[in-house]
Structure formats: C-alpha cells, structure tokens
Amino acid sequence: MAPETAGNETQALSNLLQENRRFEPPADLAAAANVTAAAYDEAAADRLAFWEGAAERLTWAKRWDKTLEWNPPFAKWFVGGELNVAYNCVDRHVEEGRGDKVAYYWEGEPEGDTRVLTYNDLKTEVAKAANALQELGVGKGDRVAVYMPMIPELPIAMLACARIGAIHSVVFGGFSAQALKSRIDDADAKLVITSDGGYRRGKPSALKPTVDEAVAECPQVEHVLVVRRTGEDVAIGEKDIWWHDLVDRQSDQHTAVPHDAEDPLYILYTSGTTGRPKGILHTTGGYLTQTAWTHHAVFDLKPETDIYWCTADIGWVTGHSYIVYGPLANGATSVIYEGTPDTPHRGRFWEIVQKYKVTLLYTAPTAIRTFMKWGDDIPAKYDMSSLRVLGSVGEPINPEAYVWYREHIGGERCPVVDTWWQTETGAVMISPLPGVTAAKPGAAMRPLPGIVADVVDDQGNSVPNGGGGFLVVREPWPSMLRTIWGDDQRYIDTYWSRFEGMYFPGDGAKKDEDGDLWLLGRVDDVMLVSGHNISTTEVESALVSHPKVAEAAVVGATDPVTGQGIVAFVILRGSVEESDDIAADLRNHVAKTLGPIAKPRQILVVPELPKTRSGKIMRRLLRDVAENRSIGDVTTLADSTVMNLISEKLPSAKQED
Ligand code: ATP
Ligand code: MG
C-alpha cells in the first residue's frame, strides 16, 4: 500500500460516485436460470455443504473424506478426494455420448484460417500429447513452461500436463526472453512448450527466438517442444523437438490416473502491475470445482445450446479458468481467437460473434473502452442478436463503458456481469448472477454464494453501508491460491498480514446504501487529497462519463498544498479533436460529478496509456511521469514505446490553477 495511506489514522475510502441506473434480469433468462436466489440462502446456511454440491458436478475417482481443512492461512479442500482434471474436462463428455460436440471453434487471425475440435478430437490430441510428455521423461510434479500463441495446442498442452500430474506454468506469449527466463528459473521447469510463432496484427510474430535466448541460460531445461504454426524459419537445436514429429506418432490411448485433490495443477505468475510477479499456485479439486461452478452460474451456461467466447489470452488467469478449465469441465462449446481485435479490420470481434452466433461473451473493460473509442457504427454493422449474457473482467468497469457495452453490443437485452476476481482467487468471487441480480452499471454487486467477502476499515472493522475501505475475504474458498510457489512467507506477508485472519486482495471497495459492492482499484493507487482518500477508479469513471473521453487513467502526484494532487491522463474518443478548453471542460465535469475535492489538478491528453499484457493500466508508471521521476520497471508493459509517446506530450501539459 502507498505510504500515504499507511498508519492508523487512515480514514475509509471516500464514496463519491452516485449511480442510480439499474437493470433487472430479463424475465425469460430469470425463469430458466441455472442458479436462482435460493443459492445465496443455501450457501449462507451451510457453506461447506454448498461447495460439496458444486464439487459433485465433477467426476471423482475417489470421494473426499473431509471438505475443508483450514490451518490459516493454509487450506486443503476435498481432502482425500481424487480426480483427474483432464478426464473431467474431456473424457467424461465423450463417455457420456457428447464426443461429437464441438469443444473449440478456433479462429486464426488470418481470415479463413480455422479449426474445429470436437470433444472426441480433443480427447485424441490430449492423449497423444500426454504420451509425448511421458516419452520426454516428464512426470508427476515436474514443471513445464508453456510459451505459446492462442492456438489449439495451447489448451492441449495444458490438459496433457494436467492429465499426467505435471505442473504447467503458462507464460504470456508476449513476454521478453528475460521475463520468460526468470519464470522458467523460478519454477525450475524441465520442459518448455512453444511454437515457431503466431499471427498478430496481420503478420507472423516469432516466439522461438525468444525461447532460444531464454533457454540458453536455463541449463535445467532438457527439451523444447515446438509447434509449427507460422512455418517461418527457426533454428532447431539439440534440445528442440517438433511437436508434429513427436506427438503425431503417439498412441491416441492414454489412461488418466487420478490425482489427489490437493496435487498442484499449475503455477501462474501475476501480471506484475504492482511489482515483482508472484508464482501463484493452484491445486486440483477445489480449483476445478469453483471454476466450473462459477462458469455455470455467472454465465448461465447451457452447454447444449450456448456458444461461449472469452476474448482473454490463455496466458492470463481468465484464459486458464474461463477458456480452458471451467468451460471444458462444463462441456461447453467455446470460440478461441488467435489475434487482435483490429485485424484485418476493427469489426473483427463482431464478425466472429456473428459467424459463430456467440451467445455468451466475456471481455475486459480495456477492450470495451477501445471499441467505444473506435465508434458505435462498427458493431452496428453486424448481427449480434445471438448474444444473451455479457461479462467483464480485469479492472473496474466504468459505468459509461458498462452502459455502452449493454447498449451497443448487448442490444439492451443482455445482462452484463461485472466479475471481480484475481489470479490468486482462481475463479470469480464477486459478481451479479444474470438471472437474479438487478445490476448497477459499474458494480460487481455481491459475493457469489459460498464466498464471504466484506469491506473493512483500517482496523479491520466492517464498514457500514455507504462507506468505503479495503476489500477482504473472511473465509477460505475452494479455488484459492495455496501459496506462492516456493515462498510460503511471501504468501503470508502479502495476503494474510494486513488484517488478522482475513485474506487481503489489495483492492479498495465501497458498499453502497444497499450494501452492494463497488470495486475501487488497488489500494496502492488510492490518492490522499486534502485528507480524503479518493480512489482513482471513481475519478476515471467520472472522466469517461464525459462524451469526449474514451479512456482515462488517474494518479496522485505529490502536491505541496493538498498532499497529493490528481493528475489525469485521457484519451479522447475517435472523432473528437483536442482543443484548448478541453482540460477546463473535463476538470469542471469531474467537479460536478464527484464534488470539487475530486477535481483534477492537471489533465493530459495522450494517444495511449501504459498497459500490462492483460490490458491493465499501469498507474505507477504514470505516477513517475506526473512526479517527473525517471520511469520505473517497464518489463511487464504490453508496448514499451507508449511511455515515450506520453513523455513527449509532457511539455504541452495543461497545468491549471
Ligand atoms: P499484480 O498482482 O502482479 O500486480 P495483477 O493484479 O494485475 O498483477 P491479476 O490477478 O490478473 O494480476 O489482476 C487482478 C486484479 O484485477 C484485481 O486485484 C483487481 O485489482 C483487478 N480486477 C479484476 N477484475 C475486476 C473487476 N471486475 N472490478 C475491479 N477490479 C478488477
Ligand atoms: Mg494482483
């Protein structure tokens, strides 16, 4: 947390934004919803029995003896139970007669480059890949680093690891050699699975040279398994084996042995918005239970009829839980798209929705704001009447972006579920239920059934309705991280030391007058202005509610008078010209929306914002800019040139007052 907010005198977070819009669930959706309001009561009456019910949706080789063993902060769920994750995600659907059902419609970035994988196909491919890994000497508990584009071999590789009990560590395909090397080292991986490259922005983008650079310094890596995707020339060295040479000749039969419910499933490094990435460890039974149940509940998934598309990258936790494990455990049909939303044109996403008749769409606020910026006329060209539920994840969704998403993508008929969770929680924790909740734009609303979350003040006392403070989780949940890989102490210090007996995710939140939850961003980002703790999220949302603004990022910069002054970086909507009075206009708009205390000291119009690979704004870099410091670590930035673009804008900064 920021030094400014440390200490006992810290007041709770200010609650500035008022929002009165409300959207009732559609009647037909509510009438046929997978989960009704009764689930909240059931879970409140007996939380562990509720999660047992969710676990029973899976196929267990051996039933657990004990639902939860809790030695704070170390949890074991479904103790003594045994299951195989890959069997649950693939084989059981085939055995139950759904082998011909499509698991993935894969859409490559080059137009017309598509593949369809049924559950039968997936079973064959996963079995072969599992046999291949075993031939390479990979066994239970070994770590496998996976550095791949969004191609079907990526989920196949993950499932093959899960099947044999190897622990995958997927590293986002856009990270540098240095980032890859440090993750390979931290997990001590003996195998790397990669490809020659993938397609991005209309051209092949190589991956193998980056792996070569990383692996040259990782003697513990015994083999590199390489999928041919782009067909570009790559160096094939001693450790390298082509996927098609090894995997294609394997038997398509592979027996899935059961694993303990608490055997590790994967390590995933957090996106590094706030600091050195942490290797988050997830295990088997609890993780699959909660990802599958939440996918069923939050998206109201009807596996027989829905076509589900999550646009996240699999290299991020959203892709792990809601492209691979949750949807497959539920027997869903999903779309996977390899490329970027503007290739070859800015309507690509909506073309895909139209083509596959997507019914459930899950994307991020950063993408939604980009689509807003590009203009309403683009989605308007496509038939998106198939859509029925829309999801958002990754950052607080500004009310304006939410309403735009509902209107221009959802045709005003689809509920929007704003899902709060993080790499550490493994699965959604706080979210509306589409058939139950009268949702408010910008609010994640209530903890899901079985989740006990709260907002507390600096002393750990629950804040009353209308108050703001720190989000906490009071009881363990099945898909919680078990530790930070190799560093139990960092696990304890990071998540369990701020408040006695409570999990602290690092996010601020408020309860509105109805007790509904609004996420206010990271507490590190909270600004202290003239004695008020103001969240960046509320000021950003106020800026985005101005018709000329597409995106905004707000930081607190040291100010001799007020402690911190609010500095806003804004991107204007597509058709808007930058004019001299825009800064004053926006400052007044914020003052009118939130009150004079939240009026930015300075507004900078910029062409881009610094974002992580998962699309999150990196405010700490903007703080460096606002305080004229040299810019900190940019290694987890999606595009490191963005900071130059922003710095160039600085001399023309419109300083007011
Ligand atoms: P690091 O912890 O290394 O900085 P990260 O937190 O960006 O990385 P993730 O685990 O992908 O990596 O992100 C989780 C965070 O994203 C949450 O803690 C929260 O701040 C934010 N977030 C995710 N979903 C929402 C949401 N619906 N509303 C508000 N914030 C959200
Ligand atoms: Mg985090």
Tab-separated table of N, CA and C in Angstrom, residues 141-271:
chain	number	residue	atom	x	y	z
A	141	GLY	N	4.369	-33.894	-10.976
A	141	GLY	CA	5.071	-32.907	-10.158
A	141	GLY	C	6.131	-32.107	-10.907
A	142	ASP	N	6.532	-32.577	-12.118
A	142	ASP	CA	7.509	-31.802	-12.899
A	142	ASP	C	6.863	-30.520	-13.408
A	143	ARG	N	7.666	-29.481	-13.573
A	143	ARG	CA	7.139	-28.220	-14.094
A	143	ARG	C	7.421	-28.081	-15.583
A	144	VAL	N	6.422	-27.610	-16.286
A	144	VAL	CA	6.503	-27.422	-17.731
A	144	VAL	C	6.155	-25.968	-18.036
A	145	ALA	N	7.079	-25.241	-18.624
A	145	ALA	CA	6.781	-23.862	-19.024
A	145	ALA	C	6.142	-23.885	-20.408
A	146	VAL	N	5.081	-23.113	-20.575
A	146	VAL	CA	4.345	-23.102	-21.843
A	146	VAL	C	4.325	-21.664	-22.341
A	147	TYR	N	4.859	-21.459	-23.538
A	147	TYR	CA	5.021	-20.101	-24.074
A	147	TYR	C	4.506	-20.151	-25.502
A	148	MET	N	3.221	-19.868	-25.668
A	148	MET	CA	2.582	-20.158	-26.955
A	148	MET	C	1.598	-19.080	-27.366
A	149	PRO	N	1.311	-19.028	-28.658
A	149	PRO	CA	0.232	-18.152	-29.113
A	149	PRO	C	-1.110	-18.820	-28.833
A	150	MET	N	-2.177	-18.176	-29.206
A	150	MET	CA	-3.531	-18.700	-28.939
A	150	MET	C	-3.920	-19.711	-30.019
A	151	ILE	N	-3.284	-20.868	-29.958
A	151	ILE	CA	-3.601	-21.936	-30.910
A	151	ILE	C	-4.084	-23.147	-30.113
A	152	PRO	N	-4.799	-24.080	-30.769
A	152	PRO	CA	-5.381	-25.201	-30.013
A	152	PRO	C	-4.355	-26.011	-29.227
A	153	GLU	N	-3.102	-26.046	-29.703
A	153	GLU	CA	-2.092	-26.813	-28.971
A	153	GLU	C	-1.831	-26.237	-27.584
A	154	LEU	N	-2.216	-24.997	-27.348
A	154	LEU	CA	-2.003	-24.434	-26.007
A	154	LEU	C	-2.911	-25.113	-24.972
A	155	PRO	N	-4.245	-25.088	-25.137
A	155	PRO	CA	-5.046	-25.865	-24.166
A	155	PRO	C	-4.720	-27.351	-24.186
A	156	ILE	N	-4.347	-27.891	-25.351
A	156	ILE	CA	-3.997	-29.322	-25.412
A	156	ILE	C	-2.778	-29.598	-24.534
A	157	ALA	N	-1.782	-28.716	-24.614
A	157	ALA	CA	-0.574	-28.881	-23.789
A	157	ALA	C	-0.908	-28.779	-22.302
A	158	MET	N	-1.774	-27.833	-21.955
A	158	MET	CA	-2.151	-27.675	-20.543
A	158	MET	C	-2.864	-28.924	-20.043
A	159	LEU	N	-3.797	-29.419	-20.841
A	159	LEU	CA	-4.566	-30.601	-20.430
A	159	LEU	C	-3.681	-31.845	-20.364
A	160	ALA	N	-2.698	-31.910	-21.268
A	160	ALA	CA	-1.780	-33.054	-21.237
A	160	ALA	C	-0.978	-33.036	-19.938
A	161	CYS	N	-0.531	-31.860	-19.527
A	161	CYS	CA	0.176	-31.733	-18.244
A	161	CYS	C	-0.742	-32.160	-17.103
A	162	ALA	N	-1.957	-31.599	-17.100
A	162	ALA	CA	-2.904	-31.903	-16.029
A	162	ALA	C	-3.159	-33.407	-15.954
A	163	ARG	N	-3.239	-34.007	-17.123
A	163	ARG	CA	-3.556	-35.434	-17.185
A	163	ARG	C	-2.506	-36.281	-16.471
A	164	ILE	N	-1.234	-35.925	-16.663
A	164	ILE	CA	-0.168	-36.738	-16.065
A	164	ILE	C	0.299	-36.170	-14.721
A	165	GLY	N	-0.299	-35.078	-14.299
A	165	GLY	CA	0.074	-34.519	-12.998
A	165	GLY	C	1.292	-33.611	-13.048
A	166	ALA	N	1.730	-33.257	-14.260
A	166	ALA	CA	2.812	-32.266	-14.377
A	166	ALA	C	2.205	-30.885	-14.144
A	167	ILE	N	3.006	-29.958	-13.671
A	167	ILE	CA	2.506	-28.638	-13.281
A	167	ILE	C	2.845	-27.654	-14.395
A	168	HIS	N	1.830	-27.089	-15.055
A	168	HIS	CA	2.188	-26.142	-16.117
A	168	HIS	C	2.343	-24.738	-15.567
A	169	SER	N	3.215	-24.012	-16.240
A	169	SER	CA	3.410	-22.604	-15.934
A	169	SER	C	3.333	-21.885	-17.277
A	170	VAL	N	2.154	-21.353	-17.570
A	170	VAL	CA	1.975	-20.690	-18.864
A	170	VAL	C	2.510	-19.267	-18.734
A	171	VAL	N	3.375	-18.911	-19.649
A	171	VAL	CA	3.939	-17.564	-19.667
A	171	VAL	C	3.381	-16.867	-20.905
A	172	PHE	N	2.807	-15.726	-20.712
A	172	PHE	CA	2.170	-15.000	-21.806
A	172	PHE	C	3.131	-14.858	-22.989
A	173	GLY	N	2.637	-15.150	-24.191
A	173	GLY	CA	3.463	-15.198	-25.393
A	173	GLY	C	4.047	-13.866	-25.823
A	174	GLY	N	3.750	-12.814	-25.118
A	174	GLY	CA	4.319	-11.525	-25.480
A	174	GLY	C	5.452	-11.092	-24.567
A	175	PHE	N	5.750	-11.897	-23.559
A	175	PHE	CA	6.804	-11.506	-22.628
A	175	PHE	C	8.192	-11.685	-23.246
A	176	SER	N	9.132	-10.942	-22.710
A	176	SER	CA	10.515	-10.949	-23.204
A	176	SER	C	11.245	-12.215	-22.773
A	177	ALA	N	12.410	-12.409	-23.386
A	177	ALA	CA	13.262	-13.550	-23.031
A	177	ALA	C	13.623	-13.506	-21.546
A	178	GLN	N	13.894	-12.309	-21.060
A	178	GLN	CA	14.276	-12.157	-19.661
A	178	GLN	C	13.125	-12.569	-18.734
A	179	ALA	N	11.912	-12.127	-19.078
A	179	ALA	CA	10.738	-12.466	-18.266
A	179	ALA	C	10.485	-13.978	-18.316
A	180	LEU	N	10.650	-14.550	-19.499
A	180	LEU	CA	10.461	-15.994	-19.640
A	180	LEU	C	11.517	-16.745	-18.826
A	181	LYS	N	12.749	-16.317	-18.953
A	181	LYS	CA	13.842	-16.976	-18.226
A	181	LYS	C	13.593	-16.948	-16.718
A	182	SER	N	13.185	-15.795	-16.199
A	182	SER	CA	13.021	-15.714	-14.744
A	182	SER	C	11.867	-16.604	-14.286
A	183	ARG	N	10.847	-16.773	-15.125
A	183	ARG	CA	9.741	-17.660	-14.756
A	183	ARG	C	10.131	-19.133	-14.884
A	184	ILE	N	10.924	-19.457	-15.913
A	184	ILE	CA	11.426	-20.840	-16.042
A	184	ILE	C	12.280	-21.181	-14.821
A	185	ASP	N	13.131	-20.241	-14.433
A	185	ASP	CA	14.020	-20.471	-13.285
A	185	ASP	C	13.239	-20.594	-11.988
A	186	ASP	N	12.305	-19.676	-11.784
A	186	ASP	CA	11.572	-19.676	-10.517
A	186	ASP	C	10.846	-20.998	-10.304
A	187	ALA	N	10.286	-21.547	-11.386
A	187	ALA	CA	9.536	-22.806	-11.268
A	187	ALA	C	10.431	-24.018	-11.513
A	188	ASP	N	11.665	-23.777	-11.944
A	188	ASP	CA	12.605	-24.845	-12.274
A	188	ASP	C	11.989	-25.832	-13.275
A	189	ALA	N	11.572	-25.302	-14.411
A	189	ALA	CA	10.904	-26.124	-15.419
A	189	ALA	C	11.914	-26.946	-16.207
A	190	LYS	N	11.567	-28.198	-16.507
A	190	LYS	CA	12.491	-29.028	-17.287
A	190	LYS	C	12.103	-29.118	-18.759
A	191	LEU	N	10.882	-28.715	-19.071
A	191	LEU	CA	10.435	-28.729	-20.469
A	191	LEU	C	9.810	-27.376	-20.784
A	192	VAL	N	10.044	-26.901	-22.006
A	192	VAL	CA	9.352	-25.705	-22.491
A	192	VAL	C	8.551	-26.120	-23.721
A	193	ILE	N	7.282	-25.738	-23.764
A	193	ILE	CA	6.480	-25.981	-24.968
A	193	ILE	C	6.217	-24.631	-25.619
A	194	THR	N	6.505	-24.545	-26.912
A	194	THR	CA	6.363	-23.266	-27.602
A	194	THR	C	5.941	-23.516	-29.051
A	195	SER	N	6.027	-22.481	-29.875
A	195	SER	CA	5.787	-22.651	-31.301
A	195	SER	C	6.751	-21.740	-32.043
A	196	ASP	N	6.830	-21.947	-33.374
A	196	ASP	CA	7.686	-21.040	-34.141
A	196	ASP	C	7.196	-19.603	-33.974
A	197	GLY	N	5.879	-19.441	-33.900
A	197	GLY	CA	5.311	-18.111	-33.700
A	197	GLY	C	3.806	-18.167	-33.799
A	198	GLY	N	3.196	-17.013	-33.880
A	198	GLY	CA	1.754	-16.928	-34.067
A	198	GLY	C	1.474	-15.733	-34.957
A	199	TYR	N	0.208	-15.467	-35.213
A	199	TYR	CA	-0.125	-14.298	-36.021
A	199	TYR	C	-0.640	-13.181	-35.142
A	200	ARG	N	-0.094	-12.006	-35.344
A	200	ARG	CA	-0.527	-10.805	-34.636
A	200	ARG	C	-0.474	-9.631	-35.581
A	201	ARG	N	-1.557	-8.879	-35.611
A	201	ARG	CA	-1.640	-7.680	-36.451
A	201	ARG	C	-1.255	-7.957	-37.894
A	202	GLY	N	-1.766	-9.076	-38.410
A	202	GLY	CA	-1.626	-9.346	-39.830
A	202	GLY	C	-0.312	-9.955	-40.262
A	203	LYS	N	0.577	-10.233	-39.327
A	203	LYS	CA	1.809	-10.892	-39.766
A	203	LYS	C	2.318	-11.892	-38.732
A	204	PRO	N	3.176	-12.808	-39.192
A	204	PRO	CA	3.717	-13.776	-38.242
A	204	PRO	C	4.547	-13.061	-37.193
A	205	SER	N	4.416	-13.512	-35.974
A	205	SER	CA	5.183	-12.925	-34.887
A	205	SER	C	5.927	-14.078	-34.223
A	206	ALA	N	7.247	-14.039	-34.295
A	206	ALA	CA	8.058	-15.188	-33.880
A	206	ALA	C	8.106	-15.332	-32.359
A	207	LEU	N	8.121	-16.567	-31.898
A	207	LEU	CA	8.281	-16.850	-30.466
A	207	LEU	C	9.576	-17.622	-30.185
A	208	LYS	N	9.907	-18.495	-31.121
A	208	LYS	CA	11.025	-19.415	-30.876
A	208	LYS	C	12.341	-18.694	-30.575
A	209	PRO	N	12.693	-17.623	-31.299
A	209	PRO	CA	13.957	-16.942	-30.973
A	209	PRO	C	14.005	-16.458	-29.525
A	210	THR	N	12.866	-16.044	-28.992
A	210	THR	CA	12.820	-15.595	-27.599
A	210	THR	C	13.080	-16.771	-26.666
A	211	VAL	N	12.477	-17.917	-27.002
A	211	VAL	CA	12.705	-19.122	-26.193
A	211	VAL	C	14.179	-19.514	-26.254
A	212	ASP	N	14.755	-19.448	-27.446
A	212	ASP	CA	16.172	-19.806	-27.595
A	212	ASP	C	17.039	-18.949	-26.678
A	213	GLU	N	16.718	-17.657	-26.676
A	213	GLU	CA	17.507	-16.734	-25.860
A	213	GLU	C	17.364	-17.072	-24.370
A	214	ALA	N	16.138	-17.373	-23.957
A	214	ALA	CA	15.896	-17.690	-22.547
A	214	ALA	C	16.552	-19.017	-22.174
A	215	VAL	N	16.315	-20.031	-23.018
A	215	VAL	CA	16.764	-21.385	-22.673
A	215	VAL	C	18.292	-21.488	-22.690
A	216	ALA	N	18.948	-20.649	-23.469
A	216	ALA	CA	20.418	-20.639	-23.483
A	216	ALA	C	20.968	-20.431	-22.074
A	217	GLU	N	20.174	-19.763	-21.239
A	217	GLU	CA	20.629	-19.512	-19.868
A	217	GLU	C	19.907	-20.366	-18.827
A	218	CYS	N	19.206	-21.395	-19.300
A	218	CYS	CA	18.461	-22.264	-18.367
A	218	CYS	C	18.917	-23.708	-18.547
A	219	PRO	N	20.016	-24.091	-17.925
A	219	PRO	CA	20.528	-25.456	-18.135
A	219	PRO	C	19.572	-26.549	-17.673
A	220	GLN	N	18.653	-26.212	-16.764
A	220	GLN	CA	17.738	-27.242	-16.257
A	220	GLN	C	16.704	-27.675	-17.291
A	221	VAL	N	16.540	-26.876	-18.355
A	221	VAL	CA	15.577	-27.239	-19.405
A	221	VAL	C	16.184	-28.338	-20.265
A	222	GLU	N	15.490	-29.492	-20.290
A	222	GLU	CA	16.028	-30.635	-21.034
A	222	GLU	C	15.568	-30.633	-22.485
A	223	HIS	N	14.309	-30.204	-22.693
A	223	HIS	CA	13.764	-30.236	-24.053
A	223	HIS	C	12.889	-29.019	-24.313
A	224	VAL	N	12.800	-28.673	-25.599
A	224	VAL	CA	11.873	-27.635	-26.036
A	224	VAL	C	11.010	-28.256	-27.137
A	225	LEU	N	9.712	-28.304	-26.884
A	225	LEU	CA	8.784	-28.919	-27.827
A	225	LEU	C	8.148	-27.791	-28.642
A	226	VAL	N	8.269	-27.880	-29.973
A	226	VAL	CA	7.948	-26.731	-30.820
A	226	VAL	C	6.805	-27.044	-31.792
A	227	VAL	N	5.710	-26.325	-31.669
A	227	VAL	CA	4.594	-26.483	-32.612
A	227	VAL	C	4.889	-25.647	-33.848
A	228	ARG	N	4.628	-26.200	-35.028
A	228	ARG	CA	4.773	-25.393	-36.241
A	228	ARG	C	3.453	-24.679	-36.515
A	229	ARG	N	3.498	-23.373	-36.426
A	229	ARG	CA	2.285	-22.600	-36.653
A	229	ARG	C	2.432	-21.693	-37.868
A	230	THR	N	3.490	-20.891	-37.898
A	230	THR	CA	3.626	-19.914	-38.981
A	230	THR	C	4.426	-20.477	-40.151
A	231	GLY	N	5.246	-21.496	-39.896
A	231	GLY	CA	6.076	-22.066	-40.948
A	231	GLY	C	7.306	-21.229	-41.258
A	232	GLU	N	7.543	-20.190	-40.484
A	232	GLU	CA	8.750	-19.394	-40.692
A	232	GLU	C	9.979	-20.194	-40.281
A	233	ASP	N	11.112	-19.812	-40.826
A	233	ASP	CA	12.357	-20.491	-40.484
A	233	ASP	C	12.708	-20.281	-39.018
A	234	VAL	N	13.014	-21.363	-38.330
A	234	VAL	CA	13.509	-21.220	-36.962
A	234	VAL	C	14.717	-22.128	-36.799
A	235	ALA	N	15.581	-21.758	-35.869
A	235	ALA	CA	16.737	-22.596	-35.574
A	235	ALA	C	16.262	-23.783	-34.738
A	236	ILE	N	16.653	-24.991	-35.148
A	236	ILE	CA	16.295	-26.170	-34.365
A	236	ILE	C	17.591	-26.737	-33.777
A	237	GLY	N	17.734	-26.579	-32.492
A	237	GLY	CA	18.969	-27.004	-31.828
A	237	GLY	C	18.807	-28.353	-31.157
A	238	GLU	N	19.806	-28.697	-30.366
A	238	GLU	CA	19.870	-30.017	-29.745
A	238	GLU	C	18.679	-30.349	-28.856
A	239	LYS	N	18.197	-29.354	-28.119
A	239	LYS	CA	17.109	-29.614	-27.176
A	239	LYS	C	15.738	-29.607	-27.841
A	240	ASP	N	15.706	-29.132	-29.105
A	240	ASP	CA	14.412	-28.882	-29.740
A	240	ASP	C	13.835	-30.117	-30.416
A	241	ILE	N	12.523	-30.267	-30.297
A	241	ILE	CA	11.808	-31.359	-30.972
A	241	ILE	C	10.541	-30.754	-31.554
A	242	TRP	N	10.265	-31.061	-32.805
A	242	TRP	CA	8.997	-30.596	-33.379
A	242	TRP	C	7.828	-31.371	-32.774
A	243	TRP	N	6.787	-30.666	-32.447
A	243	TRP	CA	5.545	-31.267	-31.944
A	243	TRP	C	5.038	-32.331	-32.925
A	244	HIS	N	5.025	-31.991	-34.229
A	244	HIS	CA	4.454	-32.946	-35.190
A	244	HIS	C	5.302	-34.210	-35.314
A	245	ASP	N	6.606	-34.106	-35.081
A	245	ASP	CA	7.448	-35.310	-35.117
A	245	ASP	C	7.179	-36.212	-33.925
A	246	LEU	N	7.005	-35.592	-32.770
A	246	LEU	CA	6.868	-36.387	-31.546
A	246	LEU	C	5.413	-36.767	-31.246
A	247	VAL	N	4.532	-35.794	-31.299
A	247	VAL	CA	3.160	-36.026	-30.834
A	247	VAL	C	2.367	-36.851	-31.850
A	248	ASP	N	2.575	-36.569	-33.129
A	248	ASP	CA	1.747	-37.235	-34.148
A	248	ASP	C	1.919	-38.755	-34.160
A	249	ARG	N	3.077	-39.215	-33.777
A	249	ARG	CA	3.281	-40.669	-33.842
A	249	ARG	C	2.875	-41.392	-32.549
A	250	GLN	N	2.338	-40.657	-31.575
A	250	GLN	CA	1.956	-41.286	-30.304
A	250	GLN	C	0.612	-42.015	-30.428
A	251	SER	N	0.409	-42.932	-29.522
A	251	SER	CA	-0.889	-43.618	-29.420
A	251	SER	C	-1.956	-42.616	-28.979
A	252	ASP	N	-3.167	-42.809	-29.489
A	252	ASP	CA	-4.261	-41.933	-29.048
A	252	ASP	C	-4.979	-42.505	-27.819
A	253	GLN	N	-4.376	-43.510	-27.235
A	253	GLN	CA	-4.926	-44.058	-25.989
A	253	GLN	C	-4.033	-43.635	-24.825
A	254	HIS	N	-4.624	-43.118	-23.792
A	254	HIS	CA	-3.847	-42.766	-22.604
A	254	HIS	C	-4.765	-42.853	-21.397
A	255	THR	N	-4.360	-43.622	-20.414
A	255	THR	CA	-5.197	-43.776	-19.224
A	255	THR	C	-4.931	-42.634	-18.256
A	256	ALA	N	-5.997	-41.974	-17.874
A	256	ALA	CA	-5.868	-40.864	-16.931
A	256	ALA	C	-5.873	-41.411	-15.515
A	257	VAL	N	-4.728	-41.321	-14.844
A	257	VAL	CA	-4.712	-41.766	-13.444
A	257	VAL	C	-5.236	-40.641	-12.550
A	258	PRO	N	-5.951	-40.992	-11.492
A	258	PRO	CA	-6.468	-39.948	-10.594
A	258	PRO	C	-5.333	-39.281	-9.821
A	259	HIS	N	-5.513	-37.998	-9.548
A	259	HIS	CA	-4.569	-37.257	-8.706
A	259	HIS	C	-5.279	-36.794	-7.445
A	260	ASP	N	-4.479	-36.539	-6.438
A	260	ASP	CA	-5.040	-36.049	-5.182
A	260	ASP	C	-5.661	-34.673	-5.398
A	261	ALA	N	-6.742	-34.407	-4.700
A	261	ALA	CA	-7.422	-33.118	-4.833
A	261	ALA	C	-6.491	-31.947	-4.567
A	262	GLU	N	-5.483	-32.165	-3.748
A	262	GLU	CA	-4.547	-31.079	-3.425
A	262	GLU	C	-3.233	-31.161	-4.197
A	263	ASP	N	-3.129	-32.059	-5.174
A	263	ASP	CA	-1.937	-32.035	-6.023
A	263	ASP	C	-1.936	-30.744	-6.830
A	264	PRO	N	-0.750	-30.149	-7.036
A	264	PRO	CA	-0.700	-28.907	-7.810
A	264	PRO	C	-1.194	-29.113	-9.245
A	265	LEU	N	-1.918	-28.127	-9.748
A	265	LEU	CA	-2.359	-28.151	-11.143
A	265	LEU	C	-1.481	-27.216	-11.972
A	266	TYR	N	-1.330	-26.000	-11.486
A	266	TYR	CA	-0.466	-25.075	-12.232
A	266	TYR	C	0.071	-23.958	-11.360
A	267	ILE	N	1.102	-23.319	-11.931
A	267	ILE	CA	1.646	-22.078	-11.384
A	267	ILE	C	1.335	-21.013	-12.433
A	268	LEU	N	0.902	-19.858	-11.987
A	268	LEU	CA	0.717	-18.753	-12.934
A	268	LEU	C	1.230	-17.488	-12.268
A	269	TYR	N	2.088	-16.791	-12.966
A	269	TYR	CA	2.664	-15.565	-12.398
A	269	TYR	C	1.677	-14.415	-12.594
A	270	THR	N	1.477	-13.613	-11.567
A	270	THR	CA	0.561	-12.471	-11.683
A	270	THR	C	1.110	-11.500	-12.707
A	271	SER	N	0.238	-10.621	-13.164
A	271	SER	CA	0.610	-9.832	-14.335
A	271	SER	C	1.661	-8.772	-14.028
